[in-house]
């Protein structure tokens, strides 16, 4: 029985489920969830991420990590963690860049926070014997400073959706239509604030909880984190639930478990949660982050080394930084403790 049919049977018996629970089931149902069974990253798969666009992305994140580590006073043991490492491409480029500073490379104990069994296997193949895995932040060691990166991780964490109706706020739920197929519906919800009828807002307690737990660890253990994702820089509204299969948007209800399912990250809520936990936090666009870390010089160096690949390298640079490509939609949030902000996040 497909996940769609199982969910329909459960909803027929137990009633509609919220969008957050629907996301969790589609992504992580042990039997049929997308990440549990068929995650497919890359050109031949369902979606492409920045580390798969270009090695420059991971190399510059590696430079950020080395500089952040030096800013911490070069602690001789450091937990280098990645949340949602996908096929391991980002960490593999980070570790190559880390060799620029052998003391940093030697200090790092590499940890991967990963829910997906097939992706853990891919990461193990890509990275060799070095990494250790945790199911969540709670599984990371807490006796050394923590440097954590996550690219397109927060967008997988479940969000609730609320819609304004003439009678007040309602939560968007997945129920059944007259033919017994999955269909969106609404149930009354207690939510403060007013908005024009039909306005949709999203709230992700899971994104905020992750940021709060991460920030609390950084306050206790020392360290810094860099979370890169697509999402909003200002509080906003709109339905951003999106299912991607073979690079195409598909109907989230028709493709349960067969497509990647994400929402735009609510960065204002992520930063607020980190600050509430006692850390400092700030946001840049991906283009600003990569430019400040020197992507233009890195591209020029790669083109000098490989003149035959100059056009491809220019295309990668554009894809990562151009305003009409990934440069502005994608944002980078840093979380750290005072006194010193991490690289690229110093006030200009
Ligand atoms: N960072 C990679 C992959 C992004 S896809 C890249 O940029 O290419 C999202 C990743 O997050 C996958 O590795 C997925 O298995 C993982 N993931 C999603 N939800 C998770 C959760 N709740 N806990 C741990 N890992 C999760």
PDB file of N, CA, C and O and ligand atoms in Angstrom, residues 27-28 35-36 39 41 47-52 57 82-90 113-117 119 123 134-136 150-158 260, ligand 1:
ATOM      1  N   UNK A  27       8.362  12.772   4.709  1.00  0.00           N
ATOM      2  CA  UNK A  27       9.833  12.756   4.659  1.00  0.00           C
ATOM      3  C   UNK A  27      10.412  11.565   5.415  1.00  0.00           C
ATOM      4  O   UNK A  27      11.409  10.992   4.990  1.00  0.00           O
ATOM      5  N   UNK A  28       9.815  11.201   6.548  1.00  0.00           N
ATOM      6  CA  UNK A  28      10.495  10.271   7.454  1.00  0.00           C
ATOM      7  C   UNK A  28       9.689   9.043   7.845  1.00  0.00           C
ATOM      8  O   UNK A  28      10.112   8.307   8.732  1.00  0.00           O
ATOM      9  N   UNK A  35      13.009  10.474   2.684  1.00  0.00           N
ATOM     10  CA  UNK A  35      14.402  10.328   3.121  1.00  0.00           C
ATOM     11  C   UNK A  35      14.693   8.923   3.649  1.00  0.00           C
ATOM     12  O   UNK A  35      15.837   8.491   3.660  1.00  0.00           O
ATOM     13  N   UNK A  36      13.652   8.217   4.093  1.00  0.00           N
ATOM     14  CA  UNK A  36      13.881   6.853   4.583  1.00  0.00           C
ATOM     15  C   UNK A  36      14.091   5.880   3.430  1.00  0.00           C
ATOM     16  O   UNK A  36      14.717   4.840   3.603  1.00  0.00           O
ATOM     17  N   UNK A  39      15.911   9.072  -1.117  1.00  0.00           N
ATOM     18  CA  UNK A  39      16.464  10.412  -1.325  1.00  0.00           C
ATOM     19  C   UNK A  39      17.332  10.400  -2.571  1.00  0.00           C
ATOM     20  O   UNK A  39      18.127   9.494  -2.749  1.00  0.00           O
ATOM     21  N   UNK A  41      19.624  13.135  -4.616  1.00  0.00           N
ATOM     22  CA  UNK A  41      20.159  14.474  -4.824  1.00  0.00           C
ATOM     23  C   UNK A  41      20.938  14.517  -6.121  1.00  0.00           C
ATOM     24  O   UNK A  41      21.471  13.510  -6.553  1.00  0.00           O
ATOM     25  N   UNK A  47      16.539  17.099  -6.773  1.00  0.00           N
ATOM     26  CA  UNK A  47      16.866  18.509  -6.545  1.00  0.00           C
ATOM     27  C   UNK A  47      18.382  18.679  -6.439  1.00  0.00           C
ATOM     28  O   UNK A  47      19.099  17.743  -6.099  1.00  0.00           O
ATOM     29  N   UNK A  48      18.840  19.884  -6.765  1.00  0.00           N
ATOM     30  CA  UNK A  48      20.274  20.198  -6.735  1.00  0.00           C
ATOM     31  C   UNK A  48      20.501  21.262  -5.672  1.00  0.00           C
ATOM     32  O   UNK A  48      19.739  22.213  -5.574  1.00  0.00           O
ATOM     33  N   UNK A  49      21.549  21.088  -4.861  1.00  0.00           N
ATOM     34  CA  UNK A  49      21.856  22.049  -3.813  1.00  0.00           C
ATOM     35  C   UNK A  49      23.207  22.716  -4.100  1.00  0.00           C
ATOM     36  O   UNK A  49      23.969  22.236  -4.946  1.00  0.00           O
ATOM     37  N   UNK A  50      23.502  23.792  -3.356  1.00  0.00           N
ATOM     38  CA  UNK A  50      24.710  24.575  -3.633  1.00  0.00           C
ATOM     39  C   UNK A  50      25.999  23.737  -3.650  1.00  0.00           C
ATOM     40  O   UNK A  50      26.826  23.915  -4.548  1.00  0.00           O
ATOM     41  N   UNK A  51      26.207  22.812  -2.687  1.00  0.00           N
ATOM     42  CA  UNK A  51      27.454  22.052  -2.753  1.00  0.00           C
ATOM     43  C   UNK A  51      27.548  21.186  -4.005  1.00  0.00           C
ATOM     44  O   UNK A  51      28.647  20.839  -4.432  1.00  0.00           O
ATOM     45  N   UNK A  52      26.389  20.858  -4.597  1.00  0.00           N
ATOM     46  CA  UNK A  52      26.410  20.048  -5.825  1.00  0.00           C
ATOM     47  C   UNK A  52      26.589  20.929  -7.055  1.00  0.00           C
ATOM     48  O   UNK A  52      26.964  20.448  -8.128  1.00  0.00           O
ATOM     49  N   UNK A  57      31.541  26.239  -3.098  1.00  0.00           N
ATOM     50  CA  UNK A  57      30.652  26.468  -1.958  1.00  0.00           C
ATOM     51  C   UNK A  57      31.222  25.827  -0.688  1.00  0.00           C
ATOM     52  O   UNK A  57      31.426  26.492   0.324  1.00  0.00           O
ATOM     53  N   UNK A  82      27.854  18.507  10.873  1.00  0.00           N
ATOM     54  CA  UNK A  82      26.983  18.972   9.802  1.00  0.00           C
ATOM     55  C   UNK A  82      25.594  18.397  10.027  1.00  0.00           C
ATOM     56  O   UNK A  82      25.441  17.200  10.286  1.00  0.00           O
ATOM     57  N   UNK A  83      24.592  19.261   9.916  1.00  0.00           N
ATOM     58  CA  UNK A  83      23.196  18.812  10.018  1.00  0.00           C
ATOM     59  C   UNK A  83      22.663  18.558   8.619  1.00  0.00           C
ATOM     60  O   UNK A  83      22.744  19.426   7.756  1.00  0.00           O
ATOM     61  N   UNK A  84      22.157  17.367   8.370  1.00  0.00           N
ATOM     62  CA  UNK A  84      21.584  17.028   7.060  1.00  0.00           C
ATOM     63  C   UNK A  84      22.607  17.048   5.950  1.00  0.00           C
ATOM     64  O   UNK A  84      22.505  17.831   5.015  1.00  0.00           O
ATOM     65  N   UNK A  85      23.620  16.172   6.019  1.00  0.00           N
ATOM     66  CA  UNK A  85      24.736  16.244   5.059  1.00  0.00           C
ATOM     67  C   UNK A  85      24.439  15.687   3.669  1.00  0.00           C
ATOM     68  O   UNK A  85      25.347  15.693   2.833  1.00  0.00           O
ATOM     69  N   UNK A  86      23.228  15.214   3.394  1.00  0.00           N
ATOM     70  CA  UNK A  86      22.901  14.762   2.037  1.00  0.00           C
ATOM     71  C   UNK A  86      23.834  13.656   1.581  1.00  0.00           C
ATOM     72  O   UNK A  86      24.001  12.648   2.256  1.00  0.00           O
ATOM     73  N   UNK A  87      24.470  13.853   0.425  1.00  0.00           N
ATOM     74  CA  UNK A  87      25.375  12.809  -0.079  1.00  0.00           C
ATOM     75  C   UNK A  87      26.810  13.019   0.394  1.00  0.00           C
ATOM     76  O   UNK A  87      27.720  12.350  -0.092  1.00  0.00           O
ATOM     77  N   UNK A  88      27.038  13.976   1.299  1.00  0.00           N
ATOM     78  CA  UNK A  88      28.373  14.176   1.864  1.00  0.00           C
ATOM     79  C   UNK A  88      29.247  15.139   1.074  1.00  0.00           C
ATOM     80  O   UNK A  88      30.410  15.360   1.424  1.00  0.00           O
ATOM     81  N   UNK A  89      28.696  15.742   0.011  1.00  0.00           N
ATOM     82  CA  UNK A  89      29.516  16.608  -0.852  1.00  0.00           C
ATOM     83  C   UNK A  89      30.068  17.811  -0.079  1.00  0.00           C
ATOM     84  O   UNK A  89      31.256  18.151  -0.206  1.00  0.00           O
ATOM     85  N   UNK A  90      29.210  18.466   0.718  1.00  0.00           N
ATOM     86  CA  UNK A  90      29.661  19.668   1.430  1.00  0.00           C
ATOM     87  C   UNK A  90      30.784  19.312   2.411  1.00  0.00           C
ATOM     88  O   UNK A  90      31.842  19.957   2.419  1.00  0.00           O
ATOM     89  N   UNK A 113      24.757  14.831  11.646  1.00  0.00           N
ATOM     90  CA  UNK A 113      23.397  14.686  12.195  1.00  0.00           C
ATOM     91  C   UNK A 113      22.502  14.283  11.028  1.00  0.00           C
ATOM     92  O   UNK A 113      22.252  15.096  10.124  1.00  0.00           O
ATOM     93  N   UNK A 114      22.070  13.050  10.999  1.00  0.00           N
ATOM     94  CA  UNK A 114      21.388  12.532   9.808  1.00  0.00           C
ATOM     95  C   UNK A 114      20.300  11.542  10.203  1.00  0.00           C
ATOM     96  O   UNK A 114      20.553  10.612  10.967  1.00  0.00           O
ATOM     97  N   UNK A 115      19.095  11.738   9.635  1.00  0.00           N
ATOM     98  CA  UNK A 115      17.976  10.847   9.929  1.00  0.00           C
ATOM     99  C   UNK A 115      17.861   9.706   8.925  1.00  0.00           C
ATOM    100  O   UNK A 115      17.223   8.693   9.213  1.00  0.00           O
ATOM    101  N   UNK A 116      18.448   9.874   7.753  1.00  0.00           N
ATOM    102  CA  UNK A 116      18.178   8.946   6.650  1.00  0.00           C
ATOM    103  C   UNK A 116      19.219   7.836   6.582  1.00  0.00           C
ATOM    104  O   UNK A 116      20.409   8.099   6.423  1.00  0.00           O
ATOM    105  N   UNK A 117      18.755   6.570   6.643  1.00  0.00           N
ATOM    106  CA  UNK A 117      19.697   5.440   6.561  1.00  0.00           C
ATOM    107  C   UNK A 117      20.387   5.378   5.197  1.00  0.00           C
ATOM    108  O   UNK A 117      21.610   5.230   5.133  1.00  0.00           O
ATOM    109  N   UNK A 119      21.062   7.786   3.167  1.00  0.00           N
ATOM    110  CA  UNK A 119      22.034   8.881   3.045  1.00  0.00           C
ATOM    111  C   UNK A 119      23.226   8.658   3.969  1.00  0.00           C
ATOM    112  O   UNK A 119      24.348   9.025   3.627  1.00  0.00           O
ATOM    113  N   UNK A 123      26.996   8.944   2.724  1.00  0.00           N
ATOM    114  CA  UNK A 123      27.987   9.786   3.419  1.00  0.00           C
ATOM    115  C   UNK A 123      29.204   8.957   3.814  1.00  0.00           C
ATOM    116  O   UNK A 123      30.341   9.406   3.685  1.00  0.00           O
ATOM    117  N   UNK A 134      24.873  11.085  14.462  1.00  0.00           N
ATOM    118  CA  UNK A 134      23.893  11.311  15.526  1.00  0.00           C
ATOM    119  C   UNK A 134      22.528  11.490  14.872  1.00  0.00           C
ATOM    120  O   UNK A 134      22.438  11.979  13.743  1.00  0.00           O
ATOM    121  N   UNK A 135      21.459  11.086  15.582  1.00  0.00           N
ATOM    122  CA  UNK A 135      20.105  11.252  15.043  1.00  0.00           C
ATOM    123  C   UNK A 135      19.639  12.691  15.148  1.00  0.00           C
ATOM    124  O   UNK A 135      18.783  13.136  14.395  1.00  0.00           O
ATOM    125  N   UNK A 136      20.179  13.407  16.141  1.00  0.00           N
ATOM    126  CA  UNK A 136      19.729  14.781  16.382  1.00  0.00           C
ATOM    127  C   UNK A 136      20.841  15.492  17.144  1.00  0.00           C
ATOM    128  O   UNK A 136      21.839  14.877  17.530  1.00  0.00           O
ATOM    129  N   UNK A 150      24.890  23.668   8.295  1.00  0.00           N
ATOM    130  CA  UNK A 150      23.742  22.960   7.738  1.00  0.00           C
ATOM    131  C   UNK A 150      23.294  23.692   6.491  1.00  0.00           C
ATOM    132  O   UNK A 150      23.027  24.888   6.547  1.00  0.00           O
ATOM    133  N   UNK A 151      23.242  22.978   5.376  1.00  0.00           N
ATOM    134  CA  UNK A 151      22.756  23.580   4.132  1.00  0.00           C
ATOM    135  C   UNK A 151      21.487  22.865   3.710  1.00  0.00           C
ATOM    136  O   UNK A 151      21.476  21.635   3.588  1.00  0.00           O
ATOM    137  N   UNK A 152      20.434  23.615   3.486  1.00  0.00           N
ATOM    138  CA  UNK A 152      19.129  23.036   3.144  1.00  0.00           C
ATOM    139  C   UNK A 152      18.724  21.943   4.133  1.00  0.00           C
ATOM    140  O   UNK A 152      18.247  20.884   3.748  1.00  0.00           O
ATOM    141  N   UNK A 153      18.939  22.216   5.398  1.00  0.00           N
ATOM    142  CA  UNK A 153      18.478  21.325   6.465  1.00  0.00           C
ATOM    143  C   UNK A 153      17.194  21.873   7.096  1.00  0.00           C
ATOM    144  O   UNK A 153      16.201  21.151   7.238  1.00  0.00           O
ATOM    145  N   UNK A 154      17.201  23.154   7.460  1.00  0.00           N
ATOM    146  CA  UNK A 154      16.033  23.720   8.163  1.00  0.00           C
ATOM    147  C   UNK A 154      14.761  23.625   7.325  1.00  0.00           C
ATOM    148  O   UNK A 154      13.660  23.487   7.877  1.00  0.00           O
ATOM    149  N   UNK A 155      14.897  23.702   5.996  1.00  0.00           N
ATOM    150  CA  UNK A 155      13.695  23.698   5.146  1.00  0.00           C
ATOM    151  C   UNK A 155      12.967  22.361   5.170  1.00  0.00           C
ATOM    152  O   UNK A 155      11.834  22.264   4.705  1.00  0.00           O
ATOM    153  N   UNK A 156      13.642  21.311   5.657  1.00  0.00           N
ATOM    154  CA  UNK A 156      12.995  19.992   5.780  1.00  0.00           C
ATOM    155  C   UNK A 156      12.252  19.844   7.099  1.00  0.00           C
ATOM    156  O   UNK A 156      11.575  18.841   7.304  1.00  0.00           O
ATOM    157  N   UNK A 157      12.459  20.772   8.035  1.00  0.00           N
ATOM    158  CA  UNK A 157      11.805  20.623   9.337  1.00  0.00           C
ATOM    159  C   UNK A 157      10.346  21.065   9.193  1.00  0.00           C
ATOM    160  O   UNK A 157      10.046  22.025   8.491  1.00  0.00           O
ATOM    161  N   UNK A 158       9.433  20.354   9.854  1.00  0.00           N
ATOM    162  CA  UNK A 158       8.007  20.564   9.577  1.00  0.00           C
ATOM    163  C   UNK A 158       7.483  21.919  10.035  1.00  0.00           C
ATOM    164  O   UNK A 158       7.910  22.462  11.043  1.00  0.00           O
ATOM    165  N   UNK A 260      10.759  15.346  -2.534  1.00  0.00           N
ATOM    166  CA  UNK A 260      11.266  16.139  -1.420  1.00  0.00           C
ATOM    167  C   UNK A 260      10.204  17.182  -1.082  1.00  0.00           C
ATOM    168  O   UNK A 260       9.546  17.713  -1.967  1.00  0.00           O
TER     169      UNK A 260
HETATM  170  N1  LIG B   1      22.977  19.473   2.971  1.00  0.00           N
HETATM  171  C1  LIG B   1      22.852  18.638   1.789  1.00  0.00           C
HETATM  172  C2  LIG B   1      21.503  17.890   1.717  1.00  0.00           C
HETATM  173  C3  LIG B   1      20.254  18.667   1.893  1.00  0.00           C
HETATM  174  S1  LIG B   1      18.829  17.592   1.856  1.00  0.00           S
HETATM  175  C4  LIG B   1      23.103  19.467   0.555  1.00  0.00           C
HETATM  176  O1  LIG B   1      23.138  20.677   0.677  1.00  0.00           O
HETATM  177  O2  LIG B   1      23.258  18.897  -0.517  1.00  0.00           O
HETATM  178  C5  LIG B   1      18.339  17.518   3.553  1.00  0.00           C
HETATM  179  C6  LIG B   1      19.207  16.663   4.437  1.00  0.00           C
HETATM  180  O3  LIG B   1      18.681  16.744   5.769  1.00  0.00           O
HETATM  181  C7  LIG B   1      19.249  15.194   4.109  1.00  0.00           C
HETATM  182  O4  LIG B   1      20.525  14.685   4.451  1.00  0.00           O
HETATM  183  C8  LIG B   1      18.160  14.627   5.027  1.00  0.00           C
HETATM  184  O5  LIG B   1      18.236  13.253   5.220  1.00  0.00           O
HETATM  185  C9  LIG B   1      18.414  15.428   6.272  1.00  0.00           C
HETATM  186  N2  LIG B   1      17.284  15.551   7.201  1.00  0.00           N
HETATM  187  C10 LIG B   1      16.038  15.987   6.911  1.00  0.00           C
HETATM  188  N3  LIG B   1      15.272  16.037   8.025  1.00  0.00           N
HETATM  189  C11 LIG B   1      16.068  15.624   9.043  1.00  0.00           C
HETATM  190  C12 LIG B   1      15.873  15.469  10.454  1.00  0.00           C
HETATM  191  N4  LIG B   1      14.684  15.739  11.019  1.00  0.00           N
HETATM  192  N5  LIG B   1      16.904  15.036  11.208  1.00  0.00           N
HETATM  193  C13 LIG B   1      18.110  14.770  10.634  1.00  0.00           C
HETATM  194  N6  LIG B   1      18.356  14.892   9.320  1.00  0.00           N
HETATM  195  C14 LIG B   1      17.354  15.309   8.525  1.00  0.00           C
END
